[in-house]
Amino acid sequence: MNDAVPAPTPEPRRRARVRAPELIGKGGWLNTGGKDLKLADFRGRVLILDFWTFCCINCLHVLDELRELEEKHRDTVVIVGVHSPKFVHEAEHQAVVDAVERYEVRHPVLDDPELATWKQYAVRAWPTLVVIDPEGYVVAQHAGEGHAHAIERLVEELEAVHEAKGTLRRGDGPYVAPEPVATDLRFPGKAVLLPSGHFLVSDSTRHQLVELEADGETVVRRIGGQGDGSGFREPQGLALLPSGKVVVADTVNHALCVYDPETGAVERVAGTGRQWWQGAPTSGPALDVDLSSPWDVAWWQGKVWIAMAGVHQLWTYDPEAGTVRVAAGTTNEGLVDGPGDEAWFAQPSGLAAAGDRLWVADSETSALRWIDPGGVVHTAVGTGLFDFGHRDGPADQALFQHPLGVTALPDGSVAVSDTYNHALRRYDPATGEVTTLATDLREPSAAVLVDEDIVVVESARHRLTRLRLPEEAVRVEAVAHRTQRAATDVAPGSLRLDVVFQAPAGQKLDTRYGPSTRLLVSATPPELLSAGDGAGTDLFRDVELNPDVTEGVLHVSAMAASCDDDPENEYPACHVHQQDWGVPVRITPDGAARLPLVLAGMDD
């Protein structure tokens, strides 16, 4: 006889009943065949809002993370991208149209240039995912990367609950694919001049390399182009090696490849194909170490230098030893100079070797940086994450807008592909001056020097454009901008920072080897914080605000690792959730004493 008391049936997790606000955006809808959508159109489906902006590498990672879920649950789930711009250029409707095609977004996108829906949902960071149930209630919010597994578990739970209630509606979603456009190149990224005089171009959206004749127009051959894991995936940077071969930053495959123009052979030389996460090795045999969205490459000091945009670092690949390692950057996003292991970058996306300097286009800080042979990082132009514009003059006052490329010029100066200003700029270290060489380009992302000409990769015009290097700089009207995000009013004195993290259903924080959470806090200006900056393992922090500083930005970086909660499983599956926030704050007497930042879950 069994007298054991049966275990109680677990009750469904209680969720805050928050009605989802309407979806509004002046730019209207993309990928819907011209139809305007309302929240009511998604009733009966699980709706996932992806708040993104196309400059943001973490947002691009999330697009890739969601593709499998989007396909697997396409009859019950609708993903809607809410495009919420950081830079002025990203508020241009055509730029959003281009980005949706460039990154192969296959779901409806709401263009919200004034951040109206962003504010309605109280979003604080790019990227942020909001899950809405079939009855129109917000049930979860996730900031940053690494949440696809948790969201899929939640989707399965919502499908079961609403199937039983009769509130789940299956069927095709509202996505309508745009008409394809025939061009020889489609959103090319970078280019290099081959010894033959031909150009090799990374044709990013078509997942291939294209060799062009010296005229920059006639196609000689195409290499790759599968886009399905069997070839390149959105390749970007190219660098000519002393052997005549070309190293390729195979960005979405998180790898480096070497292409031989003589034989046509392609060989992966670094990266596993998996994205690097906190805690993974940062050095070792090149084919055994994960990389993260390598965006550009350059040959300097006998090694291949890598602009590792996905983790805000510079790495190196040593072909002789067959190894990779971190060379500069901490993975924290921002602008901090100094020794390589202390410096901060923000999505480095362009490299150029010039004698004893390696120049870096640091896109998210709209900065031009450089590293010296001793590994020390310096800033030539740029001030931080939120200041940008088109302003010439002394370097300490000049402004760029999200530059993606830099090219060394014969006189020791550099040309900067000032992408979101649609311009080619020049910085002269000898004079410390920034000038404009050319305007009316369309998202220039790189440039190649050819004799006395410079050939610009006009990414959004799908072509190479040859320019004669001008002797006189172009005159432009100076403009300056700051990222248009409303500041959060906080009270002077003590402020509680609360990172909200709820482990996904069936998982728990992984404490087998010590703390599984990390919190790093800093500020711009540093004087904003009197106490509480630095690293710790709790997901909350009491910081002290300096009463003499009235406004600034709090930088908060959080990470949490959760694993399957199954005591019978010796090797549970684990997942890393991480996000960096830059929160503009204003000190006011009636401001908040607590600042919640949702990493995963809901702030109750």
mmCIF file of C-alpha atoms in Angstrom, residues 60-368:
data_model
loop_
_atom_site.group_PDB
_atom_site.id
_atom_site.type_symbol
_atom_site.label_atom_id
_atom_site.label_comp_id
_atom_site.label_asym_id
_atom_site.label_seq_id
_atom_site.Cartn_x
_atom_site.Cartn_y
_atom_site.Cartn_z
ATOM 1 C CA LEU A 60 21.738 42.489 -34.877
ATOM 2 C CA HIS A 61 22.702 39.559 -32.654
ATOM 3 C CA VAL A 62 19.134 39.407 -31.333
ATOM 4 C CA LEU A 63 17.735 39.400 -34.877
ATOM 5 C CA ASP A 64 19.795 36.270 -35.510
ATOM 6 C CA GLU A 65 18.848 34.721 -32.149
ATOM 7 C CA LEU A 66 15.139 35.053 -32.938
ATOM 8 C CA ARG A 67 15.195 33.528 -36.434
ATOM 9 C CA GLU A 68 14.825 29.917 -35.272
ATOM 10 C CA LEU A 69 11.997 30.765 -32.856
ATOM 11 C CA GLU A 70 10.307 32.823 -35.571
ATOM 12 C CA GLU A 71 10.329 29.865 -37.964
ATOM 13 C CA LYS A 72 9.450 27.167 -35.437
ATOM 14 C CA HIS A 73 6.385 29.006 -34.051
ATOM 15 C CA ARG A 74 5.355 30.950 -37.132
ATOM 16 C CA ASP A 75 1.677 29.899 -36.862
ATOM 17 C CA THR A 76 1.332 31.215 -33.271
ATOM 18 C CA VAL A 77 4.025 33.892 -32.861
ATOM 19 C CA VAL A 78 4.415 37.251 -34.574
ATOM 20 C CA ILE A 79 7.602 39.241 -34.109
ATOM 21 C CA VAL A 80 7.336 42.979 -34.718
ATOM 22 C CA GLY A 81 10.484 45.062 -34.906
ATOM 23 C CA VAL A 82 9.995 48.510 -33.390
ATOM 24 C CA HIS A 83 12.768 50.614 -34.890
ATOM 25 C CA SER A 84 13.798 53.152 -32.243
ATOM 26 C CA PRO A 85 16.667 55.350 -33.499
ATOM 27 C CA LYS A 86 19.753 56.426 -31.576
ATOM 28 C CA PHE A 87 21.381 58.558 -34.300
ATOM 29 C CA VAL A 88 19.732 61.272 -36.388
ATOM 30 C CA HIS A 89 20.388 59.294 -39.577
ATOM 31 C CA GLU A 90 18.493 56.327 -38.166
ATOM 32 C CA ALA A 91 15.352 58.467 -37.942
ATOM 33 C CA GLU A 92 15.312 58.777 -41.758
ATOM 34 C CA HIS A 93 12.636 56.489 -43.151
ATOM 35 C CA GLN A 94 14.664 55.389 -46.192
ATOM 36 C CA ALA A 95 17.539 54.443 -43.915
ATOM 37 C CA VAL A 96 15.204 52.137 -41.988
ATOM 38 C CA VAL A 97 13.911 50.654 -45.264
ATOM 39 C CA ASP A 98 17.517 49.978 -46.267
ATOM 40 C CA ALA A 99 18.381 48.424 -42.908
ATOM 41 C CA VAL A 100 15.396 46.074 -43.011
ATOM 42 C CA GLU A 101 16.623 44.726 -46.356
ATOM 43 C CA ARG A 102 20.312 44.849 -45.405
ATOM 44 C CA TYR A 103 19.816 42.629 -42.352
ATOM 45 C CA GLU A 104 17.138 40.420 -43.917
ATOM 46 C CA VAL A 105 14.444 41.227 -41.373
ATOM 47 C CA ARG A 106 11.559 38.878 -42.197
ATOM 48 C CA HIS A 107 8.803 40.251 -39.991
ATOM 49 C CA PRO A 108 6.788 43.492 -39.806
ATOM 50 C CA VAL A 109 8.700 46.573 -38.668
ATOM 51 C CA LEU A 110 7.209 49.724 -37.165
ATOM 52 C CA ASP A 111 9.307 52.811 -37.919
ATOM 53 C CA ASP A 112 9.119 54.911 -34.725
ATOM 54 C CA PRO A 113 11.452 57.889 -35.357
ATOM 55 C CA GLU A 114 10.183 59.891 -32.369
ATOM 56 C CA LEU A 115 10.454 56.959 -29.915
ATOM 57 C CA ALA A 116 6.730 57.148 -29.175
ATOM 58 C CA THR A 117 6.222 53.406 -28.668
ATOM 59 C CA TRP A 118 9.616 53.140 -26.915
ATOM 60 C CA LYS A 119 8.346 55.624 -24.304
ATOM 61 C CA GLN A 120 4.946 53.904 -24.008
ATOM 62 C CA TYR A 121 6.678 50.663 -23.065
ATOM 63 C CA ALA A 122 9.248 52.411 -20.785
ATOM 64 C CA VAL A 123 12.160 50.880 -22.694
ATOM 65 C CA ARG A 124 15.636 51.847 -21.468
ATOM 66 C CA ALA A 125 18.030 49.952 -23.710
ATOM 67 C CA TRP A 126 18.721 48.584 -27.179
ATOM 68 C CA PRO A 127 17.838 45.788 -27.700
ATOM 69 C CA THR A 128 14.750 45.108 -25.570
ATOM 70 C CA LEU A 129 12.204 42.341 -26.149
ATOM 71 C CA VAL A 130 8.645 42.585 -24.831
ATOM 72 C CA VAL A 131 6.345 39.546 -24.868
ATOM 73 C CA ILE A 132 2.575 40.138 -25.161
ATOM 74 C CA ASP A 133 0.120 37.282 -24.665
ATOM 75 C CA PRO A 134 -2.785 36.468 -27.032
ATOM 76 C CA GLU A 135 -5.176 38.551 -24.903
ATOM 77 C CA GLY A 136 -3.039 41.679 -25.249
ATOM 78 C CA TYR A 137 -1.222 41.727 -21.888
ATOM 79 C CA VAL A 138 2.509 42.297 -21.360
ATOM 80 C CA VAL A 139 3.917 39.200 -19.652
ATOM 81 C CA ALA A 140 7.696 39.634 -19.856
ATOM 82 C CA GLN A 141 10.472 42.022 -20.787
ATOM 83 C CA HIS A 142 14.064 41.140 -21.622
ATOM 84 C CA ALA A 143 16.969 43.511 -22.266
ATOM 85 C CA GLY A 144 20.114 42.542 -24.132
ATOM 86 C CA GLU A 145 21.183 39.250 -25.669
ATOM 87 C CA GLY A 146 20.879 35.592 -24.785
ATOM 88 C CA HIS A 147 17.141 35.383 -24.088
ATOM 89 C CA ALA A 148 15.904 33.305 -27.033
ATOM 90 C CA HIS A 149 15.800 30.084 -25.017
ATOM 91 C CA ALA A 150 13.863 31.726 -22.170
ATOM 92 C CA ILE A 151 11.401 33.330 -24.584
ATOM 93 C CA GLU A 152 10.808 30.028 -26.365
ATOM 94 C CA ARG A 153 9.955 28.375 -23.028
ATOM 95 C CA LEU A 154 7.535 31.216 -22.302
ATOM 96 C CA VAL A 155 6.012 30.952 -25.788
ATOM 97 C CA GLU A 156 5.378 27.226 -25.305
ATOM 98 C CA GLU A 157 3.755 27.931 -21.952
ATOM 99 C CA LEU A 158 1.535 30.652 -23.455
ATOM 100 C CA GLU A 159 0.574 28.404 -26.361
ATOM 101 C CA ALA A 160 -0.571 25.684 -23.951
ATOM 102 C CA VAL A 161 -2.496 28.050 -21.657
ATOM 103 C CA HIS A 162 -4.282 29.908 -24.439
ATOM 104 C CA GLU A 163 -4.960 26.792 -26.496
ATOM 105 C CA ALA A 164 -6.811 25.454 -23.452
ATOM 106 C CA LYS A 165 -8.680 28.753 -22.967
ATOM 107 C CA GLY A 166 -9.621 28.989 -26.621
ATOM 108 C CA THR A 167 -7.844 32.321 -26.980
ATOM 109 C CA LEU A 168 -5.027 31.144 -29.296
ATOM 110 C CA ARG A 169 -5.447 31.849 -33.010
ATOM 111 C CA ARG A 170 -3.208 29.991 -35.439
ATOM 112 C CA GLY A 171 -2.450 30.982 -39.003
ATOM 113 C CA ASP A 172 -0.169 32.983 -41.250
ATOM 114 C CA GLY A 173 1.298 36.213 -39.931
ATOM 115 C CA PRO A 174 1.125 39.670 -41.507
ATOM 116 C CA TYR A 175 4.639 39.598 -43.023
ATOM 117 C CA VAL A 176 4.788 40.462 -46.730
ATOM 118 C CA ALA A 177 8.205 40.168 -48.393
ATOM 119 C CA PRO A 178 9.353 43.206 -50.399
ATOM 120 C CA GLU A 179 10.158 42.870 -54.077
ATOM 121 C CA PRO A 180 13.829 41.966 -54.698
ATOM 122 C CA VAL A 181 16.004 44.523 -56.477
ATOM 123 C CA ALA A 182 18.579 43.591 -59.129
ATOM 124 C CA THR A 183 22.003 45.205 -58.607
ATOM 125 C CA ASP A 184 25.537 43.842 -58.981
ATOM 126 C CA LEU A 185 26.274 44.616 -55.315
ATOM 127 C CA ARG A 186 23.806 44.774 -52.426
ATOM 128 C CA PHE A 187 24.872 46.768 -49.371
ATOM 129 C CA PRO A 188 28.604 46.114 -49.785
ATOM 130 C CA GLY A 189 30.647 46.490 -46.604
ATOM 131 C CA LYS A 190 34.397 46.754 -47.265
ATOM 132 C CA ALA A 191 36.841 46.517 -50.173
ATOM 133 C CA VAL A 192 40.492 45.812 -50.781
ATOM 134 C CA LEU A 193 42.757 46.346 -53.789
ATOM 135 C CA LEU A 194 44.229 43.077 -55.057
ATOM 136 C CA PRO A 195 47.754 42.833 -56.565
ATOM 137 C CA SER A 196 46.058 42.339 -59.959
ATOM 138 C CA GLY A 197 44.558 45.833 -59.741
ATOM 139 C CA HIS A 198 41.098 44.368 -59.272
ATOM 140 C CA PHE A 199 38.899 45.122 -56.271
ATOM 141 C CA LEU A 200 37.610 42.504 -53.875
ATOM 142 C CA VAL A 201 34.379 43.622 -52.198
ATOM 143 C CA SER A 202 32.443 42.070 -49.330
ATOM 144 C CA ASP A 203 28.890 41.983 -50.690
ATOM 145 C CA SER A 204 27.404 41.634 -47.239
ATOM 146 C CA THR A 205 23.659 41.224 -47.772
ATOM 147 C CA ARG A 206 24.212 38.577 -50.455
ATOM 148 C CA HIS A 207 26.708 36.704 -48.252
ATOM 149 C CA GLN A 208 29.501 36.713 -50.793
ATOM 150 C CA LEU A 209 32.704 38.284 -52.006
ATOM 151 C CA VAL A 210 32.699 39.920 -55.429
ATOM 152 C CA GLU A 211 35.803 40.549 -57.526
ATOM 153 C CA LEU A 212 35.499 43.615 -59.777
ATOM 154 C CA GLU A 213 37.788 44.810 -62.546
ATOM 155 C CA ALA A 214 39.834 47.982 -62.085
ATOM 156 C CA ASP A 215 36.872 50.076 -63.227
ATOM 157 C CA GLY A 216 35.107 49.104 -59.993
ATOM 158 C CA GLU A 217 32.013 48.013 -61.924
ATOM 159 C CA THR A 218 32.618 44.947 -64.089
ATOM 160 C CA VAL A 219 32.074 41.688 -62.194
ATOM 161 C CA VAL A 220 34.868 39.137 -62.628
ATOM 162 C CA ARG A 221 33.556 36.470 -60.254
ATOM 163 C CA ARG A 222 31.545 35.839 -57.120
ATOM 164 C CA ILE A 223 32.747 33.777 -54.168
ATOM 165 C CA GLY A 224 30.270 32.208 -51.726
ATOM 166 C CA GLY A 225 26.768 33.552 -51.489
ATOM 167 C CA GLN A 226 24.943 30.664 -49.865
ATOM 168 C CA GLY A 227 23.799 32.463 -46.702
ATOM 169 C CA ASP A 228 22.813 29.134 -45.184
ATOM 170 C CA GLY A 229 25.864 28.172 -43.164
ATOM 171 C CA SER A 230 27.727 26.615 -46.094
ATOM 172 C CA GLY A 231 29.455 29.862 -47.011
ATOM 173 C CA PHE A 232 29.923 33.407 -45.783
ATOM 174 C CA ARG A 233 27.273 35.137 -43.666
ATOM 175 C CA GLU A 234 27.282 38.919 -43.979
ATOM 176 C CA PRO A 235 31.072 39.237 -44.482
ATOM 177 C CA GLN A 236 32.580 42.631 -43.791
ATOM 178 C CA GLY A 237 36.280 43.410 -43.335
ATOM 179 C CA LEU A 238 39.016 42.433 -45.810
ATOM 180 C CA ALA A 239 42.795 42.686 -45.427
ATOM 181 C CA LEU A 240 45.553 41.767 -47.862
ATOM 182 C CA LEU A 241 48.184 39.509 -46.325
ATOM 183 C CA PRO A 242 51.878 39.580 -47.379
ATOM 184 C CA SER A 243 51.260 36.269 -49.187
ATOM 185 C CA GLY A 244 48.710 37.894 -51.497
ATOM 186 C CA LYS A 245 45.840 36.050 -49.839
ATOM 187 C CA VAL A 246 42.986 37.961 -48.213
ATOM 188 C CA VAL A 247 41.721 37.542 -44.676
ATOM 189 C CA VAL A 248 37.941 37.978 -44.390
ATOM 190 C CA ALA A 249 35.901 38.993 -41.352
ATOM 191 C CA ASP A 250 33.008 36.537 -41.705
ATOM 192 C CA THR A 251 30.866 38.560 -39.369
ATOM 193 C CA VAL A 252 27.692 36.588 -38.665
ATOM 194 C CA ASN A 253 29.594 33.286 -38.729
ATOM 195 C CA HIS A 254 31.802 34.772 -35.961
ATOM 196 C CA ALA A 255 34.898 33.653 -37.835
ATOM 197 C CA LEU A 256 37.916 34.674 -39.902
ATOM 198 C CA CYS A 257 38.519 33.060 -43.277
ATOM 199 C CA VAL A 258 41.394 33.288 -45.726
ATOM 200 C CA TYR A 259 40.595 33.571 -49.423
ATOM 201 C CA ASP A 260 43.186 32.780 -52.099
ATOM 202 C CA PRO A 261 42.533 34.870 -55.257
ATOM 203 C CA GLU A 262 44.802 32.539 -57.258
ATOM 204 C CA THR A 263 42.920 29.312 -56.557
ATOM 205 C CA GLY A 264 39.565 30.557 -55.295
ATOM 206 C CA ALA A 265 39.963 28.469 -52.130
ATOM 207 C CA VAL A 266 38.395 29.640 -48.870
ATOM 208 C CA GLU A 267 39.609 28.341 -45.499
ATOM 209 C CA ARG A 268 38.332 29.181 -42.015
ATOM 210 C CA VAL A 269 41.347 30.055 -39.857
ATOM 211 C CA ALA A 270 39.817 31.439 -36.643
ATOM 212 C CA GLY A 271 36.581 31.076 -34.706
ATOM 213 C CA THR A 272 34.310 28.132 -34.007
ATOM 214 C CA GLY A 273 31.194 29.563 -35.623
ATOM 215 C CA ARG A 274 29.749 30.200 -32.169
ATOM 216 C CA GLN A 275 29.390 33.649 -30.617
ATOM 217 C CA TRP A 276 31.712 34.496 -27.714
ATOM 218 C CA TRP A 277 30.060 34.964 -24.312
ATOM 219 C CA GLN A 278 31.385 36.174 -20.978
ATOM 220 C CA GLY A 279 33.495 33.471 -19.352
ATOM 221 C CA ALA A 280 34.615 31.871 -22.612
ATOM 222 C CA PRO A 281 38.368 31.733 -23.401
ATOM 223 C CA THR A 282 39.916 34.932 -24.781
ATOM 224 C CA SER A 283 43.061 33.344 -26.165
ATOM 225 C CA GLY A 284 44.280 30.038 -27.514
ATOM 226 C CA PRO A 285 44.286 28.000 -30.718
ATOM 227 C CA ALA A 286 42.444 30.123 -33.260
ATOM 228 C CA LEU A 287 39.969 27.446 -34.371
ATOM 229 C CA ASP A 288 39.045 26.578 -30.770
ATOM 230 C CA VAL A 289 38.184 30.087 -29.522
ATOM 231 C CA ASP A 290 34.784 31.718 -30.057
ATOM 232 C CA LEU A 291 34.679 35.158 -31.703
ATOM 233 C CA SER A 292 31.900 37.783 -31.740
ATOM 234 C CA SER A 293 30.960 39.666 -34.897
ATOM 235 C CA PRO A 294 34.406 40.541 -36.266
ATOM 236 C CA TRP A 295 33.716 43.634 -38.393
ATOM 237 C CA ASP A 296 37.087 44.616 -39.840
ATOM 238 C CA VAL A 297 40.626 43.309 -40.113
ATOM 239 C CA ALA A 298 44.060 44.854 -40.752
ATOM 240 C CA TRP A 299 47.611 43.547 -41.104
ATOM 241 C CA TRP A 300 49.848 45.353 -38.565
ATOM 242 C CA GLN A 301 53.006 44.382 -36.701
ATOM 243 C CA GLY A 302 53.055 40.878 -38.156
ATOM 244 C CA LYS A 303 49.550 39.969 -37.048
ATOM 245 C CA VAL A 304 45.951 40.300 -38.216
ATOM 246 C CA TRP A 305 44.184 42.802 -35.983
ATOM 247 C CA ILE A 306 40.461 42.296 -35.562
ATOM 248 C CA ALA A 307 37.814 44.917 -34.775
ATOM 249 C CA MET A 308 35.656 42.655 -32.613
ATOM 250 C CA ALA A 309 32.521 44.778 -32.756
ATOM 251 C CA GLY A 310 30.358 42.283 -30.880
ATOM 252 C CA VAL A 311 32.316 42.613 -27.627
ATOM 253 C CA HIS A 312 33.810 46.119 -28.014
ATOM 254 C CA GLN A 313 37.405 44.907 -28.226
ATOM 255 C CA LEU A 314 40.419 44.537 -30.500
ATOM 256 C CA TRP A 315 41.815 41.026 -30.909
ATOM 257 C CA THR A 316 44.772 39.666 -32.854
ATOM 258 C CA TYR A 317 45.237 36.554 -34.963
ATOM 259 C CA ASP A 318 48.778 35.237 -35.391
ATOM 260 C CA PRO A 319 48.943 33.177 -38.615
ATOM 261 C CA GLU A 320 52.343 31.732 -37.732
ATOM 262 C CA ALA A 321 51.300 30.436 -34.319
ATOM 263 C CA GLY A 322 47.674 29.810 -35.292
ATOM 264 C CA THR A 323 46.410 31.602 -32.177
ATOM 265 C CA VAL A 324 44.086 34.456 -31.255
ATOM 266 C CA ARG A 325 43.970 36.690 -28.199
ATOM 267 C CA VAL A 326 42.436 39.901 -26.855
ATOM 268 C CA ALA A 327 44.692 42.889 -27.476
ATOM 269 C CA ALA A 328 42.629 45.800 -26.110
ATOM 270 C CA GLY A 329 39.260 46.466 -24.525
ATOM 271 C CA THR A 330 37.424 45.113 -21.482
ATOM 272 C CA THR A 331 34.044 44.291 -23.190
ATOM 273 C CA ASN A 332 32.566 47.357 -21.467
ATOM 274 C CA GLU A 333 31.069 49.813 -23.952
ATOM 275 C CA GLY A 334 32.288 53.385 -23.846
ATOM 276 C CA LEU A 335 35.239 55.661 -24.522
ATOM 277 C CA VAL A 336 38.148 55.190 -22.119
ATOM 278 C CA ASP A 337 41.785 55.568 -23.159
ATOM 279 C CA GLY A 338 44.860 53.987 -21.600
ATOM 280 C CA PRO A 339 46.585 50.602 -21.556
ATOM 281 C CA GLY A 340 44.845 48.034 -23.715
ATOM 282 C CA ASP A 341 43.553 45.962 -20.800
ATOM 283 C CA GLU A 342 41.874 49.042 -19.294
ATOM 284 C CA ALA A 343 40.571 50.789 -22.422
ATOM 285 C CA TRP A 344 36.910 50.805 -23.459
ATOM 286 C CA PHE A 345 35.668 50.725 -27.045
ATOM 287 C CA ALA A 346 32.149 50.919 -28.459
ATOM 288 C CA GLN A 347 31.619 48.684 -31.467
ATOM 289 C CA PRO A 348 34.942 49.191 -33.298
ATOM 290 C CA SER A 349 34.120 48.745 -36.985
ATOM 291 C CA GLY A 350 37.015 50.048 -39.088
ATOM 292 C CA LEU A 351 40.803 49.566 -38.981
ATOM 293 C CA ALA A 352 43.739 51.037 -40.894
ATOM 294 C CA ALA A 353 47.439 50.375 -40.309
ATOM 295 C CA ALA A 354 49.740 53.371 -40.773
ATOM 296 C CA GLY A 355 53.322 53.010 -39.544
ATOM 297 C CA ASP A 356 53.376 53.071 -35.744
ATOM 298 C CA ARG A 357 49.626 53.587 -35.438
ATOM 299 C CA LEU A 358 46.620 51.348 -35.908
ATOM 300 C CA TRP A 359 43.634 53.612 -36.529
ATOM 301 C CA VAL A 360 40.207 52.553 -35.292
ATOM 302 C CA ALA A 361 36.774 53.822 -36.333
ATOM 303 C CA ASP A 362 34.888 53.376 -33.059
ATOM 304 C CA SER A 363 31.361 53.633 -34.369
ATOM 305 C CA GLU A 364 29.051 53.878 -31.337
ATOM 306 C CA THR A 365 31.111 56.680 -29.769
ATOM 307 C CA SER A 366 31.380 58.376 -33.191
ATOM 308 C CA ALA A 367 35.116 58.462 -32.513
ATOM 309 C CA LEU A 368 38.457 58.071 -34.253
#
